[in-house]
Amino acid sequence: MILGCTHYPLLKSVIQEILGDSTFLIDSAEAVARHVRATLEGAREEARPVHRLFLTDASEGFVRFADRFFGEFAEFPKPEIELVDLEH
């Protein structure tokens, strides 16, 4: 069973207990993270990554957090932050 929603991993142990050991659970977040890591590691020598963050609300607090988070990883450039209007 693929846990395809963001909150299902929080319930992973309960779901596993109900379904039993004969059902294998796949955490989609872990699978995506492994794929992204492999892709980035493969592309590391080809080009520097460009990070773009798409937000519906770019509060000053989030912008400071993003600056601090990406600042810890000097090899990555600061991300572009773009506002998205969900009504359009």
GROMACS .gro file of N, CA and C in nm:
model
  264
    1MET      N    1   0.084  -0.115   0.000
    1MET     CA    2   0.000   0.000   0.000
    1MET      C    3   0.089   0.123   0.000
    2ILE      N    4   0.057   0.220  -0.085
    2ILE     CA    5   0.132   0.344  -0.093
    2ILE      C    6   0.061   0.448  -0.007
    3LEU      N    7   0.136   0.506   0.086
    3LEU     CA    8   0.082   0.612   0.170
    3LEU      C    9   0.102   0.743   0.094
    4GLY      N   10   0.000   0.781   0.018
    4GLY     CA   11   0.014   0.891  -0.077
    4GLY      C   12  -0.020   1.029  -0.025
    5CYS      N   13  -0.069   1.041   0.095
    5CYS     CA   14  -0.106   1.172   0.148
    5CYS      C   15  -0.007   1.210   0.258
    6THR      N   16   0.012   1.339   0.277
    6THR     CA   17   0.116   1.386   0.369
    6THR      C   18   0.095   1.345   0.514
    7HIS      N   19  -0.027   1.323   0.554
    7HIS     CA   20  -0.049   1.289   0.695
    7HIS      C   21  -0.050   1.138   0.721
    8TYR      N   22  -0.057   1.055   0.620
    8TYR     CA   23  -0.058   0.910   0.642
    8TYR      C   24   0.067   0.856   0.711
    9PRO      N   25   0.187   0.908   0.679
    9PRO     CA   26   0.305   0.857   0.751
    9PRO      C   27   0.295   0.874   0.903
   10LEU      N   28   0.220   0.974   0.947
   10LEU     CA   29   0.200   0.991   1.091
   10LEU      C   30   0.121   0.875   1.150
   11LEU      N   31   0.043   0.809   1.065
   11LEU     CA   32  -0.041   0.697   1.109
   11LEU      C   33   0.015   0.562   1.062
   12LYS      N   34   0.137   0.563   1.014
   12LYS     CA   35   0.197   0.443   0.953
   12LYS      C   36   0.190   0.320   1.044
   13SER      N   37   0.227   0.336   1.171
   13SER     CA   38   0.228   0.220   1.261
   13SER      C   39   0.086   0.168   1.286
   14VAL      N   40  -0.010   0.258   1.295
   14VAL     CA   41  -0.150   0.215   1.316
   14VAL      C   42  -0.202   0.143   1.192
   15ILE      N   43  -0.174   0.201   1.074
   15ILE     CA   44  -0.217   0.138   0.948
   15ILE      C   45  -0.154   0.000   0.934
   16GLN      N   46  -0.023  -0.010   0.963
   16GLN     CA   47   0.047  -0.139   0.954
   16GLN      C   48  -0.015  -0.241   1.048
   17GLU      N   49  -0.048  -0.198   1.170
   17GLU     CA   50  -0.108  -0.288   1.268
   17GLU      C   51  -0.243  -0.340   1.220
   18ILE      N   52  -0.324  -0.254   1.161
   18ILE     CA   53  -0.456  -0.293   1.113
   18ILE      C   54  -0.445  -0.386   0.993
   19LEU      N   55  -0.353  -0.355   0.899
   19LEU     CA   56  -0.341  -0.435   0.777
   19LEU      C   57  -0.260  -0.563   0.797
   20GLY      N   58  -0.175  -0.565   0.898
   20GLY     CA   59  -0.094  -0.684   0.924
   20GLY      C   60   0.037  -0.684   0.850
   21ASP      N   61   0.122  -0.777   0.887
   21ASP     CA   62   0.257  -0.785   0.831
   21ASP      C   63   0.261  -0.831   0.686
   22SER      N   64   0.151  -0.885   0.636
   22SER     CA   65   0.151  -0.931   0.497
   22SER      C   66   0.137  -0.815   0.398
   23THR      N   67   0.109  -0.695   0.448
   23THR     CA   68   0.097  -0.577   0.362
   23THR      C   69   0.220  -0.489   0.380
   24PHE      N   70   0.285  -0.456   0.269
   24PHE     CA   71   0.404  -0.372   0.271
   24PHE      C   72   0.361  -0.228   0.247
   25LEU      N   73   0.402  -0.137   0.336
   25LEU     CA   74   0.367   0.004   0.323
   25LEU      C   75   0.482   0.082   0.259
   26ILE      N   76   0.448   0.167   0.165
   26ILE     CA   77   0.546   0.254   0.101
   26ILE      C   78   0.510   0.397   0.138
   27ASP      N   79   0.603   0.464   0.205
   27ASP     CA   80   0.585   0.604   0.242
   27ASP      C   81   0.624   0.688   0.121
   28SER      N   82   0.528   0.753   0.058
   28SER     CA   83   0.556   0.827  -0.066
   28SER      C   84   0.656   0.940  -0.042
   29ALA      N   85   0.655   1.001   0.076
   29ALA     CA   86   0.751   1.108   0.105
   29ALA      C   87   0.894   1.053   0.105
   30GLU      N   88   0.915   0.937   0.165
   30GLU     CA   89   1.049   0.877   0.166
   30GLU      C   90   1.092   0.838   0.026
   31ALA      N   91   0.999   0.783  -0.052
   31ALA     CA   92   1.031   0.743  -0.189
   31ALA      C   93   1.068   0.863  -0.275
   32VAL      N   94   0.994   0.972  -0.261
   32VAL     CA   95   1.024   1.093  -0.337
   32VAL      C   96   1.157   1.151  -0.292
   33ALA      N   97   1.182   1.153  -0.163
   33ALA     CA   98   1.308   1.207  -0.111
   33ALA      C   99   1.427   1.127  -0.165
   34ARG      N  100   1.416   0.994  -0.169
   34ARG     CA  101   1.526   0.912  -0.224
   34ARG      C  102   1.548   0.943  -0.371
   35HIS      N  103   1.439   0.958  -0.446
   35HIS     CA  104   1.450   0.987  -0.589
   35HIS      C  105   1.513   1.124  -0.612
   36VAL      N  106   1.469   1.224  -0.536
   36VAL     CA  107   1.525   1.359  -0.551
   36VAL      C  108   1.673   1.358  -0.516
   37ARG      N  109   1.709   1.289  -0.408
   37ARG     CA  110   1.850   1.282  -0.369
   37ARG      C  111   1.935   1.219  -0.479
   38ALA      N  112   1.887   1.108  -0.534
   38ALA     CA  113   1.962   1.040  -0.640
   38ALA      C  114   1.974   1.131  -0.763
   39THR      N  115   1.868   1.202  -0.796
   39THR     CA  116   1.871   1.293  -0.911
   39THR      C  117   1.970   1.405  -0.888
   40LEU      N  118   1.966   1.465  -0.768
   40LEU     CA  119   2.057   1.576  -0.739
   40LEU      C  120   2.201   1.529  -0.732
   41GLU      N  121   2.226   1.412  -0.675
   41GLU     CA  122   2.363   1.362  -0.669
   41GLU      C  123   2.416   1.335  -0.808
   42GLY      N  124   2.330   1.284  -0.897
   42GLY     CA  125   2.372   1.257  -1.034
   42GLY      C  126   2.399   1.384  -1.112
   43ALA      N  127   2.328   1.491  -1.078
   43ALA     CA  128   2.342   1.617  -1.151
   43ALA      C  129   2.442   1.711  -1.086
   44ARG      N  130   2.493   1.675  -0.971
   44ARG     CA  131   2.580   1.764  -0.894
   44ARG      C  132   2.699   1.814  -0.976
   45GLU      N  133   2.759   1.727  -1.056
   45GLU     CA  134   2.876   1.768  -1.131
   45GLU      C  135   2.839   1.835  -1.263
   46GLU      N  136   2.715   1.821  -1.304
   46GLU     CA  137   2.674   1.879  -1.432
   46GLU      C  138   2.641   2.027  -1.419
   47ALA      N  139   2.567   2.064  -1.316
   47ALA     CA  140   2.524   2.203  -1.301
   47ALA      C  141   2.483   2.229  -1.156
   48ARG      N  142   2.494   2.353  -1.118
   48ARG     CA  143   2.450   2.390  -0.984
   48ARG      C  144   2.297   2.399  -0.983
   49PRO      N  145   2.236   2.352  -0.876
   49PRO     CA  146   2.089   2.356  -0.869
   49PRO      C  147   2.036   2.497  -0.850
   50VAL      N  148   1.916   2.519  -0.897
   50VAL     CA  149   1.844   2.642  -0.872
   50VAL      C  150   1.721   2.603  -0.793
   51HIS      N  151   1.705   2.663  -0.676
   51HIS     CA  152   1.590   2.631  -0.592
   51HIS      C  153   1.485   2.739  -0.607
   52ARG      N  154   1.362   2.697  -0.636
   52ARG     CA  155   1.251   2.790  -0.647
   52ARG      C  156   1.144   2.745  -0.549
   53LEU      N  157   1.105   2.835  -0.461
   53LEU     CA  158   1.002   2.806  -0.363
   53LEU      C  159   0.874   2.875  -0.407
   54PHE      N  160   0.767   2.799  -0.419
   54PHE     CA  161   0.637   2.853  -0.458
   54PHE      C  162   0.549   2.857  -0.334
   55LEU      N  163   0.502   2.977  -0.300
   55LEU     CA  164   0.425   2.996  -0.178
   55LEU      C  165   0.295   3.068  -0.209
   56THR      N  166   0.195   3.040  -0.129
   56THR     CA  167   0.070   3.115  -0.139
   56THR      C  168   0.073   3.237  -0.048
   57ASP      N  169   0.168   3.239   0.047
   57ASP     CA  170   0.182   3.351   0.139
   57ASP      C  171   0.328   3.359   0.184
   58ALA      N  172   0.400   3.456   0.135
   58ALA     CA  173   0.542   3.469   0.169
   58ALA      C  174   0.556   3.565   0.287
   59SER      N  175   0.529   3.515   0.405
   59SER     CA  176   0.543   3.598   0.524
   59SER      C  177   0.690   3.629   0.548
   60GLU      N  178   0.716   3.739   0.618
   60GLU     CA  179   0.855   3.775   0.648
   60GLU      C  180   0.923   3.665   0.729
   61GLY      N  181   0.848   3.599   0.818
   61GLY     CA  182   0.905   3.492   0.899
   61GLY      C  183   0.953   3.377   0.814
   62PHE      N  184   0.875   3.340   0.712
   62PHE     CA  185   0.917   3.230   0.626
   62PHE      C  186   1.040   3.269   0.545
   63VAL      N  187   1.039   3.391   0.494
   63VAL     CA  188   1.154   3.437   0.415
   63VAL      C  189   1.281   3.434   0.499
   64ARG      N  190   1.273   3.479   0.625
   64ARG     CA  191   1.390   3.473   0.715
   64ARG      C  192   1.432   3.328   0.738
   65PHE      N  193   1.332   3.239   0.758
   65PHE     CA  194   1.363   3.097   0.778
   65PHE      C  195   1.435   3.040   0.656
   66ALA      N  196   1.383   3.068   0.537
   66ALA     CA  197   1.444   3.016   0.414
   66ALA      C  198   1.586   3.069   0.398
   67ASP      N  199   1.604   3.198   0.428
   67ASP     CA  200   1.739   3.255   0.419
   67ASP      C  201   1.834   3.184   0.515
   68ARG      N  202   1.788   3.161   0.638
   68ARG     CA  203   1.872   3.096   0.738
   68ARG      C  204   1.898   2.950   0.699
   69PHE      N  205   1.794   2.878   0.654
   69PHE     CA  206   1.808   2.737   0.617
   69PHE      C  207   1.906   2.721   0.502
   70PHE      N  208   1.887   2.796   0.395
   70PHE     CA  209   1.976   2.782   0.280
   70PHE      C  210   2.112   2.842   0.308
   71GLY      N  211   2.121   2.935   0.403
   71GLY     CA  212   2.250   2.991   0.441
   71GLY      C  213   2.340   2.889   0.506
   72GLU      N  214   2.280   2.785   0.566
   72GLU     CA  215   2.360   2.679   0.629
   72GLU      C  216   2.428   2.591   0.526
   73PHE      N  217   2.378   2.593   0.404
   73PHE     CA  218   2.433   2.510   0.297
   73PHE      C  219   2.497   2.603   0.194
   74ALA      N  220   2.620   2.640   0.221
   74ALA     CA  221   2.687   2.742   0.140
   74ALA      C  222   2.699   2.702  -0.007
   75GLU      N  223   2.696   2.572  -0.035
   75GLU     CA  224   2.711   2.531  -0.175
   75GLU      C  225   2.586   2.555  -0.258
   76PHE      N  226   2.474   2.587  -0.192
   76PHE     CA  227   2.350   2.614  -0.264
   76PHE      C  228   2.323   2.763  -0.270
   77PRO      N  229   2.281   2.813  -0.387
   77PRO     CA  230   2.245   2.954  -0.394
   77PRO      C  231   2.113   2.979  -0.320
   78LYS      N  232   2.089   3.103  -0.282
   78LYS     CA  233   1.964   3.139  -0.218
   78LYS      C  234   1.848   3.107  -0.311
   79PRO      N  235   1.737   3.058  -0.257
   79PRO     CA  236   1.625   3.022  -0.344
   79PRO      C  237   1.548   3.145  -0.393
   80GLU      N  238   1.486   3.129  -0.508
   80GLU     CA  239   1.392   3.229  -0.557
   80GLU      C  240   1.259   3.199  -0.488
   81ILE      N  241   1.193   3.301  -0.437
   81ILE     CA  242   1.063   3.282  -0.373
   81ILE      C  243   0.958   3.349  -0.460
   82GLU      N  244   0.861   3.269  -0.505
   82GLU     CA  245   0.757   3.320  -0.594
   82GLU      C  246   0.621   3.298  -0.531
   83LEU      N  247   0.539   3.404  -0.536
   83LEU     CA  248   0.402   3.393  -0.485
   83LEU      C  249   0.313   3.332  -0.592
   84VAL      N  250   0.222   3.246  -0.548
   84VAL     CA  251   0.129   3.180  -0.638
   84VAL      C  252  -0.012   3.220  -0.597
   85ASP      N  253  -0.091   3.263  -0.693
   85ASP     CA  254  -0.230   3.297  -0.667
   85ASP      C  255  -0.317   3.178  -0.705
   86LEU      N  256  -0.372   3.111  -0.606
   86LEU     CA  257  -0.449   2.988  -0.632
   86LEU      C  258  -0.583   3.014  -0.699
   87GLU      N  259  -0.629   3.137  -0.697
   87GLU     CA  260  -0.758   3.168  -0.760
   87GLU      C  261  -0.747   3.178  -0.910
   88HIS      N  262  -0.625   3.193  -0.962
   88HIS     CA  263  -0.608   3.205  -1.107
   88HIS      C  264  -0.541   3.084  -1.156
   0.00000   0.00000   0.00000
